[in-house]
Coordinates of C-alpha atoms in Angstrom, one line a residue:
M1 CA -2.3 -40.7 -4.7
T2 CA 0.1 -37.8 -4.9
E3 CA 1.5 -36.3 -1.8
I4 CA 2.3 -32.5 -1.7
R5 CA 2.6 -29.8 0.9
L6 CA 0.1 -26.9 0.9
D7 CA 1.3 -24.0 3.1
G8 CA 3.4 -26.4 5.1
E9 CA 0.6 -29.0 5.6
R10 CA 0.9 -32.4 4.0
L11 CA -1.9 -33.2 1.6
E12 CA -2.8 -36.2 -0.5
V13 CA -4.5 -35.6 -3.8
A14 CA -5.6 -37.9 -6.6
K15 CA -3.3 -38.6 -9.5
G16 CA -3.8 -36.0 -12.2
A17 CA -5.1 -33.3 -9.8
V18 CA -4.3 -29.7 -10.8
L19 CA -3.6 -26.6 -8.7
G20 CA -7.1 -25.3 -8.9
D21 CA -8.4 -28.5 -7.2
I22 CA -6.7 -27.7 -4.0
I23 CA -7.2 -23.9 -3.8
P24 CA -10.8 -23.5 -5.2
G25 CA -11.5 -20.3 -3.3
H26 CA -8.1 -18.6 -4.0
P27 CA -8.6 -15.2 -5.8
L28 CA -7.8 -15.7 -9.5
E29 CA -5.6 -12.6 -9.7
C30 CA -3.4 -13.7 -6.8
S31 CA -0.2 -15.6 -7.5
V32 CA 1.0 -18.6 -5.5
A33 CA 4.5 -20.0 -5.3
V34 CA 5.1 -23.5 -6.7
I35 CA 8.3 -25.3 -5.7
R36 CA 9.1 -28.6 -7.4
P37 CA 10.8 -31.3 -5.2
A38 CA 14.0 -31.4 -7.2
D39 CA 14.5 -27.7 -6.6
T40 CA 13.8 -28.0 -2.9
K41 CA 16.4 -30.7 -2.5
T42 CA 19.2 -28.9 -4.3
A43 CA 18.5 -25.4 -3.1
A44 CA 21.7 -23.7 -1.9
T45 CA 20.4 -21.7 1.0
R46 CA 21.6 -21.0 4.5
N47 CA 18.1 -20.3 5.8
I48 CA 15.7 -22.8 7.4
R49 CA 12.1 -22.4 8.4
V50 CA 11.2 -23.7 11.8
T51 CA 7.5 -24.3 12.1
T52 CA 6.2 -24.5 15.6
T53 CA 2.8 -24.8 17.1
A54 CA 2.9 -21.1 17.9
G55 CA 4.1 -19.9 14.6
E56 CA 7.1 -19.9 12.2
V57 CA 10.7 -18.8 12.8
I58 CA 13.3 -18.2 10.1
I59 CA 16.9 -19.1 11.0
E60 CA 19.9 -18.0 9.0
L61 CA 22.7 -20.5 9.6
N62 CA 26.2 -19.3 10.3
D63 CA 27.7 -22.2 8.3
V64 CA 26.7 -25.8 7.7
L65 CA 24.0 -27.2 9.9
P66 CA 25.4 -29.6 12.5
S67 CA 25.1 -33.2 11.3
V68 CA 23.0 -34.1 14.3
L69 CA 20.2 -31.8 13.0
Q70 CA 20.5 -32.8 9.4
D71 CA 18.0 -35.7 9.7
K72 CA 15.5 -33.3 11.2
I73 CA 15.4 -31.0 8.2
S74 CA 12.8 -31.8 5.6
S75 CA 14.2 -31.7 2.1
G76 CA 10.9 -32.1 0.3
A77 CA 7.1 -32.2 0.9
S78 CA 7.2 -35.9 1.2
D79 CA 9.9 -36.0 3.9
T80 CA 9.0 -36.2 7.6
V81 CA 10.8 -34.8 10.6
T82 CA 12.7 -37.6 12.3
H83 CA 11.7 -38.2 16.0
P84 CA 9.4 -35.2 16.3
D85 CA 8.8 -36.2 20.0
I86 CA 12.3 -34.8 20.9
L87 CA 11.5 -31.4 19.5
V88 CA 9.1 -30.3 22.3
L89 CA 9.7 -27.2 24.4
K90 CA 11.5 -28.4 27.5
W91 CA 12.0 -25.1 29.3
A92 CA 11.7 -21.4 28.7
D93 CA 12.3 -18.2 30.7
R94 CA 12.7 -14.5 30.0
Q95 CA 16.2 -15.1 28.4
A96 CA 15.9 -18.3 26.4
A97 CA 13.8 -21.2 25.2
S98 CA 15.0 -24.7 24.4
F99 CA 13.7 -27.7 22.4
G100 CA 15.0 -31.3 22.9
L101 CA 16.1 -33.7 24.1
F102 CA 18.4 -35.4 21.6
L103 CA 21.9 -36.9 21.3
T104 CA 24.9 -34.9 20.0
D105 CA 28.7 -35.3 20.0
I106 CA 29.4 -31.8 21.3
V107 CA 32.1 -31.3 23.9
P108 CA 30.9 -28.7 26.4
E109 CA 33.3 -25.8 27.1
R110 CA 31.9 -25.5 30.7
S111 CA 32.1 -21.7 30.5
P112 CA 29.5 -18.9 30.3
Y113 CA 29.2 -17.0 27.1
R114 CA 27.5 -13.8 26.0
Y115 CA 24.5 -14.3 23.7
A116 CA 22.5 -11.7 21.7
R117 CA 18.8 -11.6 21.1
G118 CA 18.0 -14.0 18.3
D119 CA 21.0 -16.3 18.6
V120 CA 20.3 -20.0 18.0
I121 CA 22.5 -22.3 20.1
L122 CA 23.3 -26.0 20.3
G123 CA 23.9 -26.9 23.9
C124 CA 23.2 -29.6 26.5
G125 CA 22.0 -30.0 30.1
G126 CA 24.3 -31.1 32.8
Y127 CA 27.2 -31.1 30.3
D128 CA 25.7 -34.4 29.0
P129 CA 25.6 -34.5 25.1
G130 CA 22.9 -37.1 25.5
Q131 CA 20.6 -34.3 26.8
S132 CA 21.2 -31.8 24.1
F133 CA 18.9 -28.9 23.2
L134 CA 18.2 -26.4 20.4
I135 CA 18.2 -23.1 22.3
F136 CA 16.8 -19.8 21.2
S137 CA 18.0 -16.6 22.9
K138 CA 15.1 -14.3 23.6
A139 CA 17.1 -11.5 25.1
P140 CA 20.8 -10.5 25.5
H141 CA 22.3 -12.6 28.4
I142 CA 25.3 -14.4 29.7
A143 CA 24.9 -18.1 30.4
D144 CA 26.5 -21.5 30.3
H145 CA 24.3 -23.5 28.1
G146 CA 26.6 -26.5 28.0
A147 CA 27.7 -25.5 24.5
A148 CA 30.9 -26.2 22.6
T149 CA 33.9 -23.8 22.5
G150 CA 32.8 -20.4 21.1
G151 CA 29.3 -20.6 22.6
G152 CA 27.7 -23.1 20.2
I153 CA 25.9 -20.5 18.1
I154 CA 24.8 -22.2 14.9
G155 CA 22.7 -19.3 13.5
R156 CA 20.3 -16.4 14.3
V157 CA 16.6 -15.7 14.0
V158 CA 16.0 -13.3 11.1
S159 CA 12.2 -13.5 11.1
G160 CA 9.6 -14.4 13.6
M161 CA 11.3 -13.1 16.8
S162 CA 7.8 -12.4 18.2
V163 CA 7.0 -16.1 18.0
L164 CA 9.7 -16.8 20.6
E165 CA 7.7 -14.7 23.1
D166 CA 4.6 -16.8 22.5
W167 CA 6.1 -20.2 23.2
K168 CA 4.4 -22.1 26.1
A169 CA 5.0 -25.4 27.8
T170 CA 2.7 -27.2 25.3
D171 CA 4.5 -26.0 22.2
A172 CA 6.7 -28.0 19.9
I173 CA 8.7 -27.8 16.6
T174 CA 6.7 -29.7 14.0
V175 CA 8.7 -29.1 10.8
M176 CA 12.1 -27.8 9.9
E177 CA 12.8 -27.2 6.2
R178 CA 15.2 -25.3 3.9
I179 CA 13.8 -22.2 2.3
V180 CA 13.9 -21.8 -1.5
Q181 CA 15.5 -18.5 -2.7
S182 CA 14.5 -16.6 -5.8
A183 CA 17.7 -17.8 -7.5
D184 CA 16.2 -21.3 -7.7
A185 CA 13.6 -20.1 -10.1
S186 CA 14.2 -22.8 -12.7
S187 CA 12.0 -25.1 -10.6
A188 CA 10.4 -22.6 -8.3
F189 CA 8.0 -20.0 -9.8
A190 CA 4.9 -18.0 -9.1
T191 CA 1.7 -18.5 -11.1
T192 CA -2.0 -17.6 -11.3
G193 CA -2.7 -20.6 -13.5
R194 CA -5.0 -23.2 -12.1
D195 CA -4.4 -26.0 -14.6
L196 CA -0.9 -26.8 -13.3
L197 CA -0.5 -30.5 -12.8
L198 CA 0.5 -31.4 -9.2
E199 CA 3.6 -33.5 -8.8
E200 CA 4.8 -35.8 -6.0
G201 CA 6.7 -33.8 -3.4
M202 CA 5.6 -30.4 -4.8
S203 CA 5.2 -27.5 -2.3
I204 CA 2.6 -24.8 -2.7
I205 CA 2.7 -21.5 -0.9
T206 CA -0.5 -19.5 -1.3
Y207 CA 0.0 -16.5 1.0
V208 CA 2.5 -14.5 3.0
R209 CA 1.7 -13.8 6.7
A210 CA 3.4 -11.1 8.8
R211 CA 3.2 -10.0 12.4
A212 CA 3.2 -6.2 13.0
A213 CA 6.0 -4.8 15.0
G214 CA 5.1 -4.5 18.7
Y215 CA 2.1 -6.8 18.5
R216 CA 1.7 -9.7 20.9
E217 CA -1.7 -10.5 22.3
E218 CA -0.5 -10.3 25.9
D219 CA 2.0 -7.5 25.6
I220 CA 1.6 -4.7 23.0
D221 CA 4.4 -2.2 22.3
T222 CA 3.0 1.0 20.8
T223 CA 6.3 2.6 19.9
R224 CA 5.7 2.2 16.2
A225 CA 1.9 2.5 16.3
Q226 CA 1.6 5.2 13.6
S227 CA 3.8 3.4 11.1
V228 CA 2.1 0.0 11.9
E229 CA -1.3 1.7 11.2
H230 CA 0.0 2.6 7.8
L231 CA 0.9 -1.0 7.2
L232 CA -2.5 -2.3 8.4
L233 CA -4.3 0.3 6.2
T234 CA -2.3 -0.7 3.1
Y235 CA -3.2 -4.3 3.5
R236 CA -6.7 -4.2 4.8
S237 CA -7.6 -5.7 1.4
G238 CA -5.2 -8.5 2.0
R239 CA -3.3 -8.0 -1.3
Y240 CA 0.4 -7.2 -1.9
H241 CA 1.0 -5.7 -5.3
V242 CA 4.7 -6.1 -6.4
S243 CA 5.6 -2.7 -8.0
L244 CA 9.3 -3.6 -8.0
D245 CA 11.3 -6.7 -7.4
A246 CA 14.9 -6.1 -6.6
S247 CA 17.8 -8.3 -5.5
T248 CA 17.2 -7.6 -1.8
H249 CA 13.5 -6.7 -1.6
I250 CA 10.1 -6.4 -3.2
R251 CA 8.1 -3.1 -3.0
D252 CA 4.5 -2.1 -3.1
D253 CA 3.8 1.5 -4.2
R254 CA 0.0 1.7 -3.8
M255 CA 0.2 3.9 -0.8
R256 CA 3.2 5.9 -2.0
E257 CA 3.0 9.7 -1.3
S258 CA 1.5 9.0 2.2
E259 CA 2.8 10.9 5.2
V260 CA 4.8 8.4 7.3
F261 CA 7.4 9.3 9.9
Y262 CA 10.4 7.5 11.3
E263 CA 9.6 5.6 14.5
G264 CA 11.5 3.3 16.8
E265 CA 15.1 2.3 17.0
P266 CA 17.4 1.5 14.0
H267 CA 16.6 -2.0 12.8
S268 CA 18.7 -4.2 10.5
R269 CA 16.6 -5.3 7.5
F270 CA 16.9 -9.0 7.7
E271 CA 15.2 -11.4 5.3
G272 CA 11.5 -11.2 6.1
T273 CA 11.6 -7.7 7.6
V274 CA 8.7 -5.5 6.5
T275 CA 9.3 -1.7 6.3
V276 CA 7.6 1.5 5.2
R277 CA 9.7 4.2 3.6
V278 CA 9.5 7.5 5.5
S279 CA 11.3 9.9 3.1
G280 CA 12.0 10.4 -0.6
R281 CA 10.0 9.7 -3.7
N282 CA 8.7 6.4 -2.5
R283 CA 7.5 7.7 0.9
G284 CA 4.7 5.4 2.1
S285 CA 5.7 2.4 0.0
A286 CA 5.9 -1.0 1.7
Y287 CA 8.9 -3.3 1.4
I288 CA 9.5 -7.0 2.2
Y289 CA 13.2 -7.9 2.3
T290 CA 14.4 -11.1 0.7
D291 CA 18.0 -10.6 1.8
D292 CA 19.8 -9.0 4.7
I293 CA 21.0 -5.4 4.5
P294 CA 21.8 -2.8 7.1
G295 CA 19.1 -0.6 8.6
S296 CA 18.3 2.9 7.3
P297 CA 16.7 6.1 8.8
N298 CA 14.7 6.2 5.6
H299 CA 12.7 3.2 6.7
T300 CA 10.7 2.2 9.8
A301 CA 10.5 -1.5 10.4
V302 CA 6.8 -2.3 10.9
G303 CA 6.7 -6.1 10.9
S304 CA 8.3 -9.5 10.0
V305 CA 7.2 -12.3 7.8
E306 CA 6.2 -15.5 9.7
H307 CA 5.0 -17.6 6.8
G308 CA 5.5 -17.7 3.0
I309 CA 8.8 -15.9 2.5
E310 CA 9.3 -18.1 -0.5
L311 CA 6.4 -16.4 -2.3
A312 CA 8.0 -13.0 -1.6
H313 CA 11.3 -14.4 -3.1
I314 CA 9.7 -15.6 -6.2
A315 CA 6.9 -13.1 -7.0
G316 CA 7.9 -10.7 -9.8
A317 CA 7.0 -7.1 -10.7
G318 CA 3.3 -6.7 -11.7
E319 CA 2.2 -9.8 -9.6
T320 CA -0.2 -9.7 -6.7
F321 CA -0.4 -12.2 -3.8
L322 CA -2.3 -12.6 -0.6
F323 CA -0.7 -10.8 2.3
R324 CA -2.1 -11.2 5.8
V325 CA -0.9 -8.9 8.6
E326 CA -1.7 -9.6 12.3
P327 CA -3.5 -8.0 13.9
A328 CA -6.3 -6.9 11.6
Q329 CA -6.8 -3.1 11.5
F330 CA -9.2 -1.6 14.0
D331 CA -10.6 1.4 12.2
I332 CA -14.3 2.0 12.6
R333 CA -14.5 5.5 11.2
G334 CA -17.2 5.7 8.6
M335 CA -19.0 2.6 10.1
A336 CA -22.6 2.7 11.2
L337 CA -22.7 2.8 15.0
S338 CA -24.8 -0.3 15.2
D339 CA -22.2 -2.2 13.1
A340 CA -19.3 -0.8 15.1
K341 CA -20.8 -2.1 18.4
V342 CA -20.7 -5.6 17.0
F343 CA -17.3 -5.2 15.5
A344 CA -15.8 -3.9 18.8
E345 CA -17.5 -6.6 20.8
N346 CA -16.0 -9.3 18.6
R347 CA -12.5 -7.8 19.0
G348 CA -13.0 -7.6 22.8
I349 CA -12.9 -3.8 22.8
I350 CA -15.1 -1.5 25.0
L351 CA -16.8 1.1 22.8
N352 CA -17.4 4.6 24.5
V353 CA -20.0 6.6 22.5
D354 CA -20.7 10.3 22.6
D355 CA -24.3 9.9 21.5
D356 CA -26.3 6.7 21.1
T357 CA -29.6 8.1 19.8
G358 CA -30.9 7.2 16.3
D359 CA -29.0 6.0 13.3
R360 CA -25.5 7.4 13.6
V361 CA -22.1 7.2 11.8
I362 CA -18.7 7.3 13.4
I363 CA -16.5 10.2 12.2
S364 CA -13.5 9.9 14.6
Q365 CA -12.0 7.5 17.2
T366 CA -9.6 7.9 20.1
P367 CA -7.0 6.4 20.2
E368 CA -6.6 6.5 16.5
T369 CA -4.3 3.5 16.0
T370 CA -5.0 -0.2 16.2
L371 CA -2.1 -1.0 18.5
E372 CA -3.1 1.7 21.0
I373 CA -6.7 0.5 21.0
L374 CA -5.7 -3.1 21.5
A375 CA -3.4 -2.1 24.3
E376 CA -6.0 -0.1 26.1
K377 CA -8.8 -2.5 25.1
Q378 CA -11.2 0.5 24.6
V379 CA -11.9 3.2 22.2
S380 CA -14.0 6.5 22.3
V381 CA -15.9 7.6 19.2
T382 CA -17.5 10.8 17.9
T383 CA -20.7 10.3 15.8
I384 CA -23.1 12.3 13.7
P385 CA -26.6 11.4 12.4
V386 CA -26.5 9.4 9.2
T387 CA -28.6 12.2 7.6
Q388 CA -25.5 14.4 7.7
V389 CA -23.3 11.9 5.7
I390 CA -23.5 12.0 1.9
S391 CA -22.7 9.0 -0.3
V392 CA -20.7 9.5 -3.5
E393 CA -19.7 7.2 -6.4
L394 CA -16.3 7.8 -8.0
F395 CA -15.4 7.2 -11.6
D396 CA -12.0 5.6 -11.3
A397 CA -11.9 4.1 -14.8
E398 CA -12.7 7.5 -16.5
A399 CA -10.7 9.8 -14.2
P400 CA -8.1 7.8 -12.3
R401 CA -5.8 10.6 -11.4
S402 CA -8.6 13.0 -10.4
T403 CA -10.3 10.5 -8.2
Y404 CA -6.9 9.7 -6.5
I405 CA -6.5 13.5 -5.8
F406 CA -10.1 13.6 -4.4
R407 CA -9.6 10.7 -2.1
S408 CA -6.3 12.2 -0.9
I409 CA -7.7 15.7 -0.1
T410 CA -10.8 14.4 1.6
G411 CA -9.2 11.5 3.6
L412 CA -11.1 8.8 1.8
R413 CA -7.8 7.3 0.8
W414 CA -7.1 6.4 4.4
H415 CA -10.5 6.0 6.0
E416 CA -14.0 4.9 5.1
I417 CA -15.3 8.5 5.7
G418 CA -13.9 11.7 4.3
E419 CA -14.6 15.4 4.8
M420 CA -14.5 18.7 3.0
P421 CA -15.7 22.2 3.9
L422 CA -18.8 23.6 2.1
L423 CA -17.9 26.9 0.6
I424 CA -21.3 28.1 -0.9
H425 CA -24.7 27.1 -2.2
F426 CA -26.3 28.9 -5.2
E427 CA -28.8 28.0 -7.9
G428 CA -28.6 24.2 -7.4
V429 CA -24.8 24.3 -7.1
S430 CA -22.8 23.3 -4.0
L431 CA -19.1 24.2 -4.0
F432 CA -16.5 22.7 -1.6
Q433 CA -13.0 23.8 -1.0
P434 CA -10.8 21.2 0.6
E435 CA -7.1 22.0 1.2
I436 CA -4.8 20.8 -1.7
K437 CA -1.1 20.1 -1.2
K438 CA 1.0 22.6 -3.0
G439 CA 2.4 21.3 -6.3
T440 CA -0.5 19.0 -7.0
N441 CA -1.2 18.9 -10.7
I442 CA -4.8 18.5 -11.8
N443 CA -4.5 17.8 -15.5
K444 CA -7.5 17.7 -17.8
E445 CA -9.3 14.4 -17.4
N446 CA -12.8 13.2 -18.3
T447 CA -14.0 16.6 -19.3
P448 CA -17.7 16.7 -20.4
E449 CA -19.1 17.1 -23.9
G450 CA -22.5 18.4 -24.9
R451 CA -24.1 18.3 -21.4
V452 CA -23.5 17.4 -17.8
P453 CA -26.2 15.3 -16.2
A454 CA -27.6 16.3 -12.8
N455 CA -25.8 15.4 -9.6
M456 CA -22.4 14.9 -11.2
L457 CA -19.4 15.5 -8.9
A458 CA -16.4 17.4 -10.4
I459 CA -13.1 19.0 -9.7
T460 CA -11.8 22.1 -11.5
N461 CA -8.6 21.4 -13.4
D462 CA -5.4 23.4 -13.7
S463 CA -6.7 25.3 -16.8
R464 CA -8.7 27.6 -14.4
K465 CA -7.7 29.8 -11.5
S466 CA -9.9 28.0 -9.1
A467 CA -8.2 24.6 -9.6
G468 CA -9.0 22.1 -6.9
L469 CA -12.5 23.4 -6.3
I470 CA -15.1 20.6 -5.9
G471 CA -18.7 21.0 -7.0
C472 CA -22.0 19.3 -7.6
R473 CA -24.9 20.7 -9.7
T474 CA -28.3 19.1 -9.0
T475 CA -29.7 20.0 -12.5
E476 CA -28.5 19.2 -16.0
N477 CA -26.5 21.8 -17.8
T478 CA -25.2 22.2 -21.4
E479 CA -22.8 25.1 -20.7
F480 CA -21.1 24.9 -17.3
G481 CA -19.9 22.0 -15.2
P482 CA -20.7 21.2 -11.5
T483 CA -18.1 23.7 -10.3
S484 CA -19.6 26.5 -12.6
E485 CA -16.6 26.4 -14.9
P486 CA -16.7 25.8 -18.6
F487 CA -16.5 22.2 -19.7
E488 CA -12.7 22.4 -20.6
G489 CA -12.0 23.4 -17.0
T490 CA -14.1 20.6 -15.5
N491 CA -13.0 17.0 -14.6
I492 CA -16.0 14.8 -13.9
I493 CA -14.9 12.5 -11.0
G494 CA -18.2 10.9 -10.0
R495 CA -21.7 11.5 -8.8
V496 CA -23.5 12.4 -5.6
C497 CA -25.8 9.5 -4.7
E498 CA -27.9 11.5 -2.1
P499 CA -28.4 15.0 -3.6
E500 CA -31.5 15.5 -1.5
K501 CA -29.2 16.0 1.5
L502 CA -27.3 18.9 0.0
P503 CA -29.8 21.8 0.6
A504 CA -29.7 21.1 4.4
L505 CA -26.0 21.6 4.6
K506 CA -24.8 24.9 6.1
E507 CA -22.2 27.1 4.3
G508 CA -18.9 27.0 6.1
S509 CA -19.6 23.6 7.7
I510 CA -17.7 20.3 7.3
V511 CA -19.4 17.9 5.1
Y512 CA -18.8 14.2 5.6
I513 CA -18.8 11.8 2.7
R514 CA -18.7 8.0 2.2
E515 CA -17.9 6.1 -0.9
M516 CA -20.2 3.7 -2.7
T517 CA -18.9 1.1 -5.2
R518 CA -20.3 1.0 -8.8

């Protein structure tokens, strides 16, 4: 048998097994990190991952790890933690939490010391080195932890601070191991291949998991609720697309050009910090930091990585990997009311409905953000009859830029339901005039030739004065497009799937739309 580690869990596989054998359901387009044992043992890194029964914490060491803890650090997937029974949570309060007991050779200073939030301390109880603890500072405080001269600070928590708040009396440290940096890429790499032969001691990381800023099940801080919502929206598909990999971070540009504002206090961007950019050309892009750099008013910190930072270190530009953010987004806009009731009940949320008669679709929710809803444990919704919602199918392959603009101006880019005002009906043509941001360029794209079939959806391009007008024509035409412009001024972006609903719409009203996939 061959022993490996899969996302931190030890696993025995048959000799000759390949990567695909252990991750059969993993999406083929998503990379995983592969760390060979030789690389793990020689990696020069000051960071260690502490896996606890409540989650993962990343510690950056000030210097060399004290010798007493060396035998507790796993240097490869086949190594085990020495004496795991001494790494249980012994006590915790509002200020600190400690794991022990174990023997050290420290000489207690017998003096109080000032500690910052996130400091990791080597101390002892009753000034007895035989009763030593690994102590995590949960809040700024002054205390005598029986530490050596200088306060006994051996490092600081750079990721997973929220886990410290979740520790309970039954929790324990199960594994401590060094983290492989991207510089160790000779034996650590990302791959989508499934035929890789598994080797003894190999470590496989299949996903990155992060916790949103302010989220704890028992205590939710909504200070950054809007920015966190942007993060949850971006990763509702569970995919992180690496648009750029730099020396200090990776960046995902899929939601670039979104409106995001600075929230919260300045926050240093430690390794594992997740941010969204709030200004500049990359406004709306999401960043995961792989090194420590100072904070910036151009970024709002929206989360921290709790598992899989190695994958973020190793993944390169153009790669995609699984990225899970806790909590899952709570956005039921566009959902059928019957489905929303089940969804809310499963999340433990009270659903307050304006009208519960017939088949209805939700068009708005209050509060709007996930953190606010989870904090209040209830949400109020506005609904309309399903007969007033029109389904459309968009042609992304044929008109990628035009469909991007359409989703942006109708709101479909952010929610499962969009809206646009109906301007006028005439001779089988319905024209809509949503507001378009100044400076938006609508270049010619997927213009028709010969004829336009019935029920096509189109946007007028910049070659005409009415650029940005949306239209649908319910009959075939060989001269004019759905917006009643000549073919060269018409970008075909999709089709209306329920044209029979169009005649009942009133001019000047808001029309709600949902998207169907091809």
